[in-house]
Amino acid sequence: MRRLGFSCGFPLLSQRITHQVARRDLPLPTRCRRRPHLGIFRSGITLSEGMATRNIDTSNAARKKEVKKETRLGLTYKKDKDFGEWYSEVCVAGEMIEYYDISGCYILRPWTMAIWEMLQAFFDPEIKKMNIKNAYFPLFVTENVLQKEKDHIEGFAPEVAWVTKSGQSEMEIPVAIRPTSETVMYPYYSKWIRGHRDLPLKLNQWCNVVRWEFSHPTPFIRSREFLWQEGHTAFATKDEADQEVLEILELYRRIYEELLAIPVIKGKKSELEKFAGGLYTTSVEAFVPNTGRGIQGATSHCLGQNFAKMFQINFENEKGEKAMVWQNSWAYSTRTIGVMVMVHGDDKGLVLPPKVAAVQVIVIPVPYKDADTQAIFDACTSTVDTLCKAGFRAEVDLRDNYSPGWKYSHWEMKGVPLRLEIGPKDLANNQVRVVRRDNGAKMDIPMHSLVEKVKEILSYIQESLFNAAKQKRDACIKVINTWDEFIAALNDKKLILAPWCDEEDVEKDVKARTKGEHGAAKTLCTPFDQPRLPEGTLCFASGKPAKKWTYWGRSY
Ligand code: 87F
């Protein structure tokens, strides 16, 4: 860890800590000594780039010069310029993750776990309403059992991590760490399901999985260990399975759209992109406008009877005949959080939707010289009490070794939806100054309508984050009809909606023809919500009659 000069708010002697992590130096304002009575900070924090790495001359002339250079910095990278670097920096500076000394593994800090728990708090009761029960199966699986699924494990095999030693001795039977739990669970489904009265069997588990990926790791989006829920259900009939696939998919849509304020497209995966072990795969697909990449948000598979055959999951039906179960599996992971960071974050840091923010409202005292600091602190504390009693997640930042301006910047970096400032003027007028994180809008609200106004503003923020994200996403959708239009749209980072013949070879051909340094184009999904396909419409890639509209693009 190196210590460098750091400016916070105004020229201050302070420190800046850089974390040397996984090939990246991520500058982070972490501490600075407080200057007493900092009314000047009221207008907001500004961190001056020029002052970041050298000792600071606090003379008036120097100060003026530095003020001019104020850049509202905080983050080194800009979202529109260096998206990849910006993303890593915002994840770390926003205190979501910390890099770890194993590539592709990240520490999920409390700020992340609070969001994950919020998503769980929505999803878990919803699946319980569907009579799905939680269980927990072991982390390890033997080669024998894993190989039972060998047809589709084949492609995944390089990603399976193995434990081969205990202490210094080689293990007699090495064990794999679950990359997913079909092979762990289904032998027991076979044991537990006997007759039609044992059906449906509907289990979910909240757990970690390990996939030792070799492509470029990205926090939340592609990590070697991640958290997810995996649901595995078995039914007597295909109809029941089909119905559940869509019910779960709707919950995934709600996670993205209602909680994370991210628009998604519901649809079916192509034969090439579906889970090879299943019958069909449905997904919610999100889009990251900055990179022009689609991202699979969550999947809900109908497995058909493939696994039932492999694992002999049979039952005696009502007629006394032997039958095979119909199965589904479905999952969403901590990837959801990465999509949220990518879609909503800005050059000041994270932007958290109120429904998932660990802290929805941060209250910051703004003490001025000669003002009654204690009275301001008391007003802040009682404001937070009122908000918490009303059910909001509110906190006060009373730390006296940080300036108000530094705190503004800090909580902006962490994406807190709403900032409340209380200074002497607010105290005198019995009001608070409110600042929105999403658009910077400021207003004064009277104390007597605090709860009602905060409720209203938070719900505006939630709604306008979704609307803004949807507008941006929709502006990237390009409907095309020909190959040339397809290539132009791809180069233009669009989310492409194209008429397609739905042939696997054609998709493979498109992949081959678009292979390049940015990765090939592929199908994202065939949306359930199909626009009209005029008769005689031809496939953009093969020229054969088109069967459907399908979304194409580069993806994560
Ligand atoms: C990596 C290594 C080994 C994905 C893997 O989507 C096996 C696999 O089976 C593997 N990566 N998959 C597919 C997972 C399918 C399915 N599992 C349950 C889901 C939802 C939850």
Coordinates of C-alpha atoms and ligand atoms in Angstrom, one line a residue:
M1 CA 0.0 0.0 0.0
R2 CA 1.4 3.4 -1.0
R3 CA 0.5 6.6 0.6
L4 CA 0.1 9.6 -1.6
G5 CA -1.2 13.1 -1.3
F6 CA -4.9 13.5 -1.7
S7 CA -7.2 16.4 -1.8
C8 CA -10.6 16.2 -0.3
G9 CA -13.1 18.9 -1.0
F10 CA -10.6 21.8 -0.7
P11 CA -6.9 21.8 -0.3
L12 CA -6.4 19.6 2.8
L13 CA -3.5 17.6 4.0
S14 CA -4.8 14.2 3.7
Q15 CA -3.9 10.9 2.3
R16 CA -4.9 8.8 -0.6
I17 CA -4.6 5.1 -0.5
T18 CA -4.1 3.1 -3.6
H19 CA -4.9 -0.6 -3.6
Q20 CA -2.5 -2.6 -5.7
V21 CA -4.9 -5.2 -6.9
A22 CA -4.9 -7.7 -9.8
R23 CA -3.1 -5.6 -12.3
R24 CA -5.0 -2.5 -11.3
D25 CA -4.2 0.5 -9.3
L26 CA -7.4 1.8 -8.0
P27 CA -7.3 5.2 -6.4
L28 CA -9.6 5.6 -3.5
P29 CA -10.3 8.5 -1.2
T30 CA -10.5 6.8 2.1
R31 CA -9.5 9.2 4.9
C32 CA -8.8 12.8 5.3
R33 CA -8.3 15.1 8.2
R34 CA -11.2 17.4 8.7
R35 CA -11.0 21.2 8.5
P36 CA -13.1 22.8 11.2
H37 CA -16.3 24.5 10.1
L38 CA -16.7 23.8 6.5
G39 CA -19.6 25.8 5.3
I40 CA -17.9 26.3 1.9
F41 CA -18.4 22.6 1.2
R42 CA -22.1 23.1 0.9
S43 CA -21.8 23.4 -2.8
G44 CA -20.5 19.9 -3.1
I45 CA -17.2 18.0 -3.0
T46 CA -14.6 18.5 -5.7
L47 CA -11.5 16.4 -5.8
S48 CA -8.7 18.0 -7.7
E49 CA -6.7 15.8 -9.9
G50 CA -3.7 18.0 -9.9
M51 CA -3.4 17.8 -6.2
A52 CA -3.7 14.1 -5.9
T53 CA -0.1 13.1 -5.8
R54 CA 1.9 15.9 -4.3
N55 CA 2.0 17.9 -1.2
I56 CA -0.4 20.8 -1.1
D57 CA 0.5 24.4 -0.8
T58 CA -2.4 25.8 1.2
S59 CA -1.6 29.4 0.5
N60 CA -4.5 31.5 -0.9
A61 CA -3.0 31.8 -4.3
A62 CA -2.4 28.2 -4.6
R63 CA -5.8 27.4 -3.3
K64 CA -7.5 29.7 -5.9
K65 CA -5.5 28.0 -8.7
E66 CA -6.5 24.6 -7.4
V67 CA -10.2 25.6 -7.2
K68 CA -10.1 26.4 -10.8
K69 CA -8.9 23.0 -11.6
E70 CA -11.6 21.3 -9.6
T71 CA -13.0 18.5 -11.7
R72 CA -15.5 16.7 -9.5
L73 CA -13.2 13.7 -9.8
G74 CA -13.3 10.9 -7.4
L75 CA -13.1 8.2 -10.1
T76 CA -10.1 8.1 -12.4
Y77 CA -11.9 6.6 -15.3
K78 CA -15.0 7.8 -17.2
K79 CA -17.8 5.4 -18.0
D80 CA -18.1 6.5 -21.6
K81 CA -14.3 6.4 -22.3
D82 CA -12.8 3.5 -20.5
F83 CA -15.8 1.3 -19.6
G84 CA -13.9 -1.7 -18.4
E85 CA -11.6 0.3 -16.1
W86 CA -14.4 2.4 -14.9
Y87 CA -16.4 -0.7 -14.0
S88 CA -13.6 -2.2 -11.9
E89 CA -12.9 1.1 -10.3
V90 CA -16.5 1.8 -9.4
C91 CA -16.9 -1.7 -7.9
V92 CA -13.9 -1.2 -5.6
A93 CA -14.3 2.5 -4.8
G94 CA -18.0 2.0 -4.2
E95 CA -17.0 -0.6 -1.6
M96 CA -18.9 -3.4 -3.3
I97 CA -15.9 -5.7 -3.9
E98 CA -12.3 -6.1 -3.1
Y99 CA -9.9 -7.9 -5.3
Y100 CA -8.4 -11.1 -4.0
D101 CA -5.1 -12.7 -4.6
I102 CA -6.7 -15.5 -6.7
S103 CA -7.7 -14.2 -10.1
G104 CA -11.4 -14.4 -10.7
C105 CA -12.3 -14.4 -7.0
Y106 CA -13.6 -11.4 -5.3
I107 CA -14.5 -10.4 -1.8
L108 CA -18.2 -9.4 -1.6
R109 CA -18.3 -6.6 0.9
P110 CA -21.3 -5.7 3.1
W111 CA -22.5 -3.1 0.5
T112 CA -22.9 -6.0 -2.0
M113 CA -24.2 -8.5 0.4
A114 CA -26.9 -6.1 1.5
I115 CA -28.1 -6.0 -2.1
W116 CA -27.9 -9.8 -2.5
E117 CA -30.0 -10.2 0.7
M118 CA -32.5 -7.7 -0.6
L119 CA -32.9 -9.8 -3.8
Q120 CA -33.2 -12.9 -1.6
A121 CA -35.8 -11.2 0.6
F122 CA -37.9 -10.7 -2.5
F123 CA -37.3 -14.1 -4.2
D124 CA -37.4 -16.5 -1.3
P125 CA -40.9 -15.7 -0.1
E126 CA -42.1 -15.7 -3.7
I127 CA -40.9 -19.3 -4.3
K128 CA -42.2 -20.3 -0.9
K129 CA -45.7 -19.2 -2.1
M130 CA -45.2 -21.6 -5.0
N131 CA -44.5 -24.3 -2.3
I132 CA -40.8 -24.6 -3.3
K133 CA -38.7 -25.6 -0.3
N134 CA -35.2 -24.7 0.6
A135 CA -32.6 -27.4 1.0
Y136 CA -28.8 -27.7 1.1
F137 CA -26.8 -30.2 -0.7
P138 CA -23.0 -30.8 -0.3
L139 CA -20.4 -28.7 -2.1
F140 CA -18.5 -31.7 -3.3
V141 CA -19.3 -34.3 -5.9
T142 CA -17.4 -37.4 -7.0
E143 CA -16.1 -38.0 -10.5
N144 CA -18.4 -41.0 -10.8
V145 CA -21.5 -39.0 -10.2
L146 CA -20.4 -36.0 -12.2
Q147 CA -19.7 -38.3 -15.2
K148 CA -23.3 -39.5 -15.1
E149 CA -24.1 -36.3 -16.9
K150 CA -21.1 -36.8 -19.3
D151 CA -22.9 -35.8 -22.5
H152 CA -23.2 -32.2 -21.6
I153 CA -20.6 -32.1 -18.9
E154 CA -18.1 -32.7 -21.7
G155 CA -18.1 -29.1 -22.9
F156 CA -18.0 -27.8 -19.3
A157 CA -15.3 -30.2 -18.1
P158 CA -12.3 -27.8 -18.3
E159 CA -14.1 -25.5 -15.9
V160 CA -14.6 -28.1 -13.1
A161 CA -12.3 -27.5 -10.2
W162 CA -11.0 -30.6 -8.3
V163 CA -9.7 -31.2 -4.8
T164 CA -7.0 -33.8 -5.2
K165 CA -5.1 -33.6 -2.0
S166 CA -5.7 -33.5 1.7
G167 CA -2.6 -32.1 3.5
Q168 CA 0.3 -33.7 1.6
S169 CA -1.4 -36.9 0.6
E170 CA -3.1 -37.5 -2.7
M171 CA -6.8 -38.3 -2.1
E172 CA -7.9 -41.8 -3.1
I173 CA -11.0 -40.4 -4.7
P174 CA -10.6 -36.8 -5.7
V175 CA -13.8 -34.7 -5.4
A176 CA -15.0 -31.9 -7.7
I177 CA -16.4 -28.7 -6.4
R178 CA -20.0 -28.2 -7.7
P179 CA -20.3 -26.1 -10.8
T180 CA -24.0 -26.6 -10.6
S181 CA -25.9 -29.3 -8.7
E182 CA -27.8 -31.5 -11.1
T183 CA -25.5 -34.4 -10.4
V184 CA -25.4 -33.8 -6.7
M185 CA -29.2 -33.7 -6.3
Y186 CA -30.8 -36.0 -8.8
P187 CA -29.6 -39.3 -7.4
Y188 CA -31.6 -38.3 -4.3
Y189 CA -34.6 -37.3 -6.4
S190 CA -34.5 -40.8 -7.8
K191 CA -34.5 -42.1 -4.2
W192 CA -37.2 -39.8 -2.8
I193 CA -39.7 -40.0 -5.7
R194 CA -41.6 -43.2 -5.8
G195 CA -45.2 -42.6 -6.5
H196 CA -47.3 -39.7 -7.9
R197 CA -47.9 -38.6 -4.3
D198 CA -44.3 -37.7 -4.0
L199 CA -44.7 -35.2 -6.8
P200 CA -44.1 -32.4 -7.4
L201 CA -40.8 -32.3 -5.7
K202 CA -39.7 -28.7 -5.6
L203 CA -36.4 -27.7 -4.1
N204 CA -34.2 -24.7 -4.1
Q205 CA -30.8 -24.0 -2.7
W206 CA -28.9 -20.8 -2.0
C207 CA -25.3 -21.5 -2.4
N208 CA -22.0 -20.8 -4.1
V209 CA -20.7 -22.6 -7.2
V210 CA -17.2 -22.7 -8.7
R211 CA -16.5 -22.6 -12.4
W212 CA -12.8 -22.3 -13.2
E213 CA -13.2 -20.0 -16.2
F214 CA -10.2 -19.0 -18.3
S215 CA -11.7 -16.1 -20.1
H216 CA -11.2 -12.6 -18.8
P217 CA -12.7 -12.4 -15.2
T218 CA -14.9 -9.5 -14.4
P219 CA -16.4 -8.8 -10.9
F220 CA -19.9 -10.2 -10.6
I221 CA -20.2 -10.8 -14.3
R222 CA -17.6 -13.6 -14.8
S223 CA -16.1 -14.8 -11.5
R224 CA -14.7 -18.3 -10.7
E225 CA -16.9 -18.5 -7.6
F226 CA -20.3 -16.9 -7.4
L227 CA -23.5 -17.0 -5.3
W228 CA -26.8 -18.1 -6.7
Q229 CA -30.0 -19.8 -6.0
E230 CA -30.6 -23.0 -8.0
G231 CA -34.1 -24.4 -8.2
H232 CA -34.6 -28.0 -9.2
T233 CA -38.1 -29.3 -9.6
A234 CA -39.8 -32.5 -10.7
F235 CA -43.4 -32.9 -11.9
A236 CA -45.7 -35.7 -13.1
T237 CA -46.6 -33.8 -16.2
K238 CA -45.0 -31.6 -18.8
D239 CA -47.8 -29.0 -18.5
E240 CA -46.9 -28.3 -14.9
A241 CA -43.2 -28.0 -15.7
D242 CA -44.0 -25.6 -18.6
Q243 CA -46.1 -23.5 -16.4
E244 CA -43.4 -23.2 -13.7
V245 CA -40.7 -22.3 -16.2
L246 CA -42.7 -19.1 -17.0
E247 CA -43.7 -18.4 -13.4
I248 CA -40.0 -18.4 -12.4
L249 CA -39.0 -16.3 -15.4
E250 CA -41.6 -13.7 -14.4
L251 CA -40.0 -13.5 -10.9
Y252 CA -36.6 -13.0 -12.6
R253 CA -38.1 -10.2 -14.7
R254 CA -39.4 -8.6 -11.5
I255 CA -36.0 -8.8 -9.9
Y256 CA -34.5 -6.9 -12.8
E257 CA -37.3 -4.5 -13.6
E258 CA -38.9 -3.9 -10.2
L259 CA -35.9 -4.1 -7.9
L260 CA -32.9 -3.4 -9.9
A261 CA -34.7 -1.0 -12.3
I262 CA -33.2 -2.7 -15.4
P263 CA -35.3 -3.5 -18.4
V264 CA -35.1 -7.1 -19.6
I265 CA -36.4 -9.1 -22.5
K266 CA -38.1 -12.4 -21.8
G267 CA -37.6 -15.0 -24.4
K268 CA -36.5 -18.4 -25.5
K269 CA -32.9 -19.4 -26.2
S270 CA -31.9 -20.9 -29.6
E271 CA -31.0 -24.6 -29.8
L272 CA -27.4 -23.6 -29.9
E273 CA -27.5 -21.3 -26.9
K274 CA -29.9 -23.4 -24.7
F275 CA -28.6 -25.6 -21.8
A276 CA -27.6 -28.7 -23.8
G277 CA -28.9 -31.0 -21.1
G278 CA -32.4 -29.6 -21.2
L279 CA -35.5 -29.5 -23.5
Y280 CA -35.7 -25.7 -23.8
T281 CA -34.2 -22.7 -22.1
T282 CA -36.0 -19.4 -21.3
S283 CA -34.1 -16.3 -20.1
V284 CA -34.3 -12.7 -19.3
E285 CA -31.8 -10.7 -21.3
A286 CA -30.4 -7.3 -20.3
F287 CA -28.3 -5.0 -22.4
V288 CA -25.3 -2.7 -21.5
P289 CA -25.5 0.3 -23.8
N290 CA -21.9 1.4 -23.2
T291 CA -20.4 -1.8 -24.5
G292 CA -23.3 -2.7 -26.8
R293 CA -23.4 -6.2 -25.2
G294 CA -26.3 -8.3 -24.3
I295 CA -26.1 -10.1 -21.0
Q296 CA -28.1 -13.2 -19.9
G297 CA -29.7 -12.1 -16.7
A298 CA -31.1 -15.4 -15.5
T299 CA -32.3 -18.7 -16.9
S300 CA -35.3 -20.9 -16.4
H301 CA -35.0 -24.3 -18.1
C302 CA -37.4 -27.1 -18.9
L303 CA -35.2 -30.1 -18.7
G304 CA -37.8 -32.4 -20.1
Q305 CA -37.1 -36.1 -19.2
N306 CA -33.4 -36.2 -20.1
F307 CA -32.2 -36.2 -16.5
A308 CA -35.0 -38.4 -15.4
K309 CA -33.6 -41.0 -17.9
M310 CA -30.0 -40.5 -16.8
F311 CA -30.8 -40.7 -13.1
Q312 CA -33.8 -43.0 -13.3
I313 CA -36.2 -40.6 -11.6
N314 CA -39.3 -42.7 -12.1
F315 CA -42.7 -42.8 -10.4
E316 CA -45.8 -44.9 -10.4
N317 CA -48.6 -42.8 -11.9
E318 CA -52.3 -42.7 -10.9
K319 CA -52.9 -45.6 -13.3
G320 CA -50.3 -47.7 -11.6
E321 CA -47.9 -47.4 -14.6
K322 CA -44.2 -46.6 -14.4
A323 CA -43.5 -43.0 -15.7
M324 CA -40.7 -40.6 -15.8
V325 CA -40.8 -37.2 -14.2
W326 CA -40.6 -33.9 -16.0
Q327 CA -38.0 -31.5 -14.6
N328 CA -37.0 -27.9 -14.5
S329 CA -34.0 -26.0 -13.2
W330 CA -33.6 -22.3 -12.8
A331 CA -31.1 -19.8 -11.4
Y332 CA -30.1 -16.2 -10.9
S333 CA -26.8 -15.2 -9.5
T334 CA -24.7 -12.3 -8.1
R335 CA -24.3 -11.4 -11.8
T336 CA -27.5 -9.4 -11.3
I337 CA -25.6 -6.9 -9.2
G338 CA -22.9 -6.4 -11.8
V339 CA -25.6 -5.6 -14.4
M340 CA -27.0 -3.1 -12.0
V341 CA -23.6 -1.4 -11.5
M342 CA -23.0 -1.3 -15.3
V343 CA -26.4 0.0 -16.2
H344 CA -26.9 2.7 -13.5
G345 CA -23.4 3.7 -12.4
D346 CA -22.0 7.1 -13.6
D347 CA -18.8 9.1 -13.4
K348 CA -19.4 9.8 -9.7
G349 CA -19.7 6.1 -8.8
L350 CA -22.5 3.7 -8.1
V351 CA -26.1 4.6 -8.4
L352 CA -28.3 2.3 -6.4
P353 CA -32.0 1.8 -7.0
P354 CA -33.8 2.7 -3.7
K355 CA -35.4 -0.8 -3.5
V356 CA -32.1 -2.5 -3.1
A357 CA -29.9 0.1 -1.5
A358 CA -28.6 -0.9 2.0
V359 CA -28.8 2.8 2.8
Q360 CA -31.6 4.7 1.0
V361 CA -31.1 8.0 2.8
I362 CA -27.8 9.4 4.1
V363 CA -28.1 12.4 6.5
I364 CA -25.1 14.7 6.6
P365 CA -24.7 17.5 9.1
V366 CA -23.3 20.7 7.6
P367 CA -21.9 22.6 10.6
Y368 CA -20.8 26.2 9.9
K369 CA -18.5 28.4 11.9
D370 CA -20.4 30.0 14.9
A371 CA -23.3 27.7 14.4
D372 CA -24.7 25.4 17.1
T373 CA -23.0 22.2 15.9
Q374 CA -24.6 20.0 18.6
A375 CA -28.1 21.2 17.6
I376 CA -27.3 20.3 14.0
F377 CA -26.1 16.9 15.0
D378 CA -29.2 16.4 17.1
A379 CA -31.4 17.4 14.2
C380 CA -29.6 14.9 12.0
T381 CA -30.0 12.1 14.5
S382 CA -33.7 12.7 15.1
T383 CA -34.3 12.9 11.3
V384 CA -32.8 9.5 10.9
D385 CA -34.8 8.2 13.8
T386 CA -38.0 9.5 12.1
L387 CA -37.1 7.9 8.8
C388 CA -36.1 4.6 10.3
K389 CA -39.3 4.4 12.3
A390 CA -41.2 5.1 9.0
G391 CA -39.5 2.0 7.5
F392 CA -36.7 3.7 5.5
R393 CA -33.1 2.5 5.6
A394 CA -31.5 5.8 6.7
E395 CA -28.2 6.5 8.3
V396 CA -26.4 9.6 9.6
D397 CA -22.8 10.3 9.0
L398 CA -21.6 12.1 12.1
R399 CA -17.9 11.4 11.7
D400 CA -16.0 14.5 12.6
N401 CA -12.8 13.7 10.9
Y402 CA -14.3 14.1 7.5
S403 CA -15.6 17.3 5.9
P404 CA -19.2 17.5 4.6
G405 CA -17.9 17.8 1.1
W406 CA -15.9 14.6 1.5
K407 CA -18.9 12.8 2.8
Y408 CA -21.0 14.0 -0.1
S409 CA -18.5 12.5 -2.5
H410 CA -18.1 9.3 -0.5
W411 CA -21.9 8.6 -0.4
E412 CA -22.2 9.5 -4.0
M413 CA -19.5 7.0 -4.8
K414 CA -21.5 4.4 -2.9
G415 CA -24.6 5.3 -4.8
V416 CA -26.9 6.2 -1.9
P417 CA -30.2 7.3 -3.6
L418 CA -30.9 10.3 -1.4
R419 CA -28.7 12.7 0.6
L420 CA -30.2 14.9 3.3
E421 CA -28.1 17.9 4.4
I422 CA -28.8 19.8 7.6
G423 CA -27.1 23.1 8.3
P424 CA -27.9 26.2 10.4
K425 CA -30.3 27.6 7.8
D426 CA -32.2 24.4 7.6
L427 CA -32.4 24.2 11.3
A428 CA -33.7 27.8 11.6
N429 CA -36.3 27.1 8.8
N430 CA -37.2 23.7 10.1
Q431 CA -36.4 22.1 6.7
V432 CA -33.8 19.8 5.1
R433 CA -31.9 20.1 1.9
V434 CA -32.5 16.9 -0.3
V435 CA -30.2 15.9 -3.1
R436 CA -31.0 13.1 -5.5
R437 CA -28.1 10.8 -6.5
D438 CA -29.6 9.9 -9.9
N439 CA -29.9 13.4 -11.3
G440 CA -28.3 15.7 -8.7
A441 CA -31.6 17.6 -8.3
K442 CA -31.8 19.6 -5.0
M443 CA -34.8 20.8 -3.1
D444 CA -35.7 21.9 0.4
I445 CA -38.4 20.0 2.1
P446 CA -40.2 21.1 5.3
M447 CA -39.5 18.8 8.3
H448 CA -43.2 18.3 8.9
S449 CA -43.6 16.5 5.5
L450 CA -40.3 14.6 5.7
V451 CA -41.6 11.1 5.7
E452 CA -44.1 11.7 3.0
K453 CA -41.7 13.5 0.7
V454 CA -38.9 11.1 1.1
K455 CA -41.3 8.3 0.2
E456 CA -42.4 10.1 -2.9
I457 CA -38.8 11.0 -4.0
L458 CA -37.5 7.5 -3.5
S459 CA -40.3 6.1 -5.6
Y460 CA -39.6 8.8 -8.3
I461 CA -35.9 7.7 -8.3
Q462 CA -36.8 4.1 -8.6
E463 CA -39.1 4.8 -11.5
S464 CA -36.9 7.3 -13.3
L465 CA -33.9 4.9 -13.1
F466 CA -35.9 2.3 -14.8
N467 CA -37.3 4.8 -17.4
A468 CA -33.8 6.2 -18.1
A469 CA -32.4 2.7 -18.5
K470 CA -35.2 1.7 -20.7
Q471 CA -34.9 4.7 -22.9
K472 CA -31.2 4.1 -23.4
R473 CA -31.7 0.4 -24.0
D474 CA -34.6 1.1 -26.5
A475 CA -32.5 3.6 -28.3
C476 CA -30.0 0.8 -29.0
I477 CA -32.5 -1.6 -30.5
K478 CA -32.1 -1.8 -34.2
V479 CA -34.5 -3.7 -36.4
I480 CA -32.7 -5.0 -39.5
N481 CA -33.6 -7.1 -42.5
T482 CA -30.4 -7.6 -44.5
W483 CA -26.8 -8.8 -43.8
D484 CA -25.3 -5.4 -44.5
E485 CA -27.7 -3.8 -42.1
F486 CA -26.8 -6.5 -39.5
I487 CA -23.1 -5.8 -39.8
A488 CA -23.6 -2.0 -39.6
A489 CA -25.8 -2.4 -36.5
L490 CA -23.3 -4.7 -34.9
N491 CA -20.4 -2.3 -35.4
D492 CA -22.7 0.4 -34.0
K493 CA -23.1 -1.6 -30.8
K494 CA -26.8 -2.2 -31.3
L495 CA -29.1 -4.7 -29.9
I496 CA -30.3 -6.2 -33.1
L497 CA -33.8 -7.6 -33.8
A498 CA -33.7 -9.6 -37.0
P499 CA -36.0 -12.0 -38.9
W500 CA -34.4 -15.4 -38.7
C501 CA -34.9 -18.8 -40.3
D502 CA -34.2 -20.5 -36.9
E503 CA -31.6 -22.9 -38.3
E504 CA -28.7 -23.9 -36.1
D505 CA -26.2 -24.0 -39.1
V506 CA -27.2 -20.4 -40.0
E507 CA -26.5 -19.3 -36.4
K508 CA -23.1 -21.1 -36.5
D509 CA -22.4 -19.4 -39.8
V510 CA -23.2 -15.9 -38.4
K511 CA -20.9 -16.6 -35.5
A512 CA -18.1 -17.6 -37.8
R513 CA -18.6 -14.7 -40.1
T514 CA -18.6 -12.1 -37.2
K515 CA -15.7 -13.6 -35.3
G516 CA -13.2 -10.8 -34.4
E517 CA -11.4 -9.1 -31.6
H518 CA -14.7 -8.0 -30.0
G519 CA -16.2 -11.5 -30.1
A520 CA -18.7 -13.0 -32.4
A521 CA -22.4 -12.1 -32.6
K522 CA -24.9 -14.7 -31.4
T523 CA -28.6 -15.0 -30.7
L524 CA -29.6 -13.6 -27.3
C525 CA -33.2 -14.8 -27.4
T526 CA -36.3 -15.0 -29.4
P527 CA -38.6 -12.7 -27.5
F528 CA -42.0 -14.0 -26.4
D529 CA -43.4 -10.7 -27.4
Q530 CA -43.1 -11.1 -31.2
P531 CA -43.6 -8.2 -33.6
R532 CA -45.7 -9.1 -36.6
L533 CA -43.7 -11.0 -39.2
P534 CA -45.0 -10.0 -42.7
E535 CA -45.5 -12.9 -45.0
G536 CA -42.5 -13.4 -47.3
T537 CA -40.0 -11.9 -44.9
L538 CA -36.6 -13.5 -45.4
C539 CA -33.9 -14.5 -42.9
F540 CA -31.3 -11.7 -42.8
A541 CA -28.5 -14.3 -42.9
S542 CA -29.6 -17.1 -45.1
G543 CA -32.2 -15.6 -47.3
K544 CA -34.6 -18.5 -46.5
P545 CA -38.1 -17.7 -45.3
A546 CA -37.9 -16.2 -41.8
K547 CA -39.7 -18.0 -39.0
K548 CA -39.4 -15.5 -36.2
W549 CA -37.9 -12.3 -34.9
T550 CA -34.8 -12.9 -32.8
Y551 CA -32.5 -10.7 -30.8
W552 CA -28.8 -10.8 -31.8
G553 CA -25.7 -9.1 -30.6
R554 CA -22.4 -9.5 -28.9
S555 CA -22.8 -10.6 -25.3
Y556 CA -21.0 -11.1 -22.0
Ligands
87F1 C1 -19.8 -25.6 -15.8 C2 -19.2 -26.8 -15.4 C3 -19.9 -27.9 -15.3 C4 -23.0 -24.5 -16.7 C5 -21.1 -25.6 -16.1 O1 -28.5 -22.9 -15.7 C6 -21.2 -28.0 -15.6 C7 -21.9 -26.8 -16.0 O2 -24.0 -27.8 -16.2 C8 -23.3 -26.8 -16.3 N1 -21.7 -24.5 -16.5 N2 -23.8 -25.6 -16.7 C9 -25.2 -25.5 -17.0 C10 -26.0 -25.2 -15.8 C11 -27.5 -25.5 -16.0 C12 -28.5 -25.1 -14.9 N3 -28.1 -25.7 -13.6 C13 -29.0 -25.4 -12.5 C14 -28.8 -23.7 -14.8 C15 -29.7 -23.3 -13.7 C16 -29.4 -24.0 -12.4

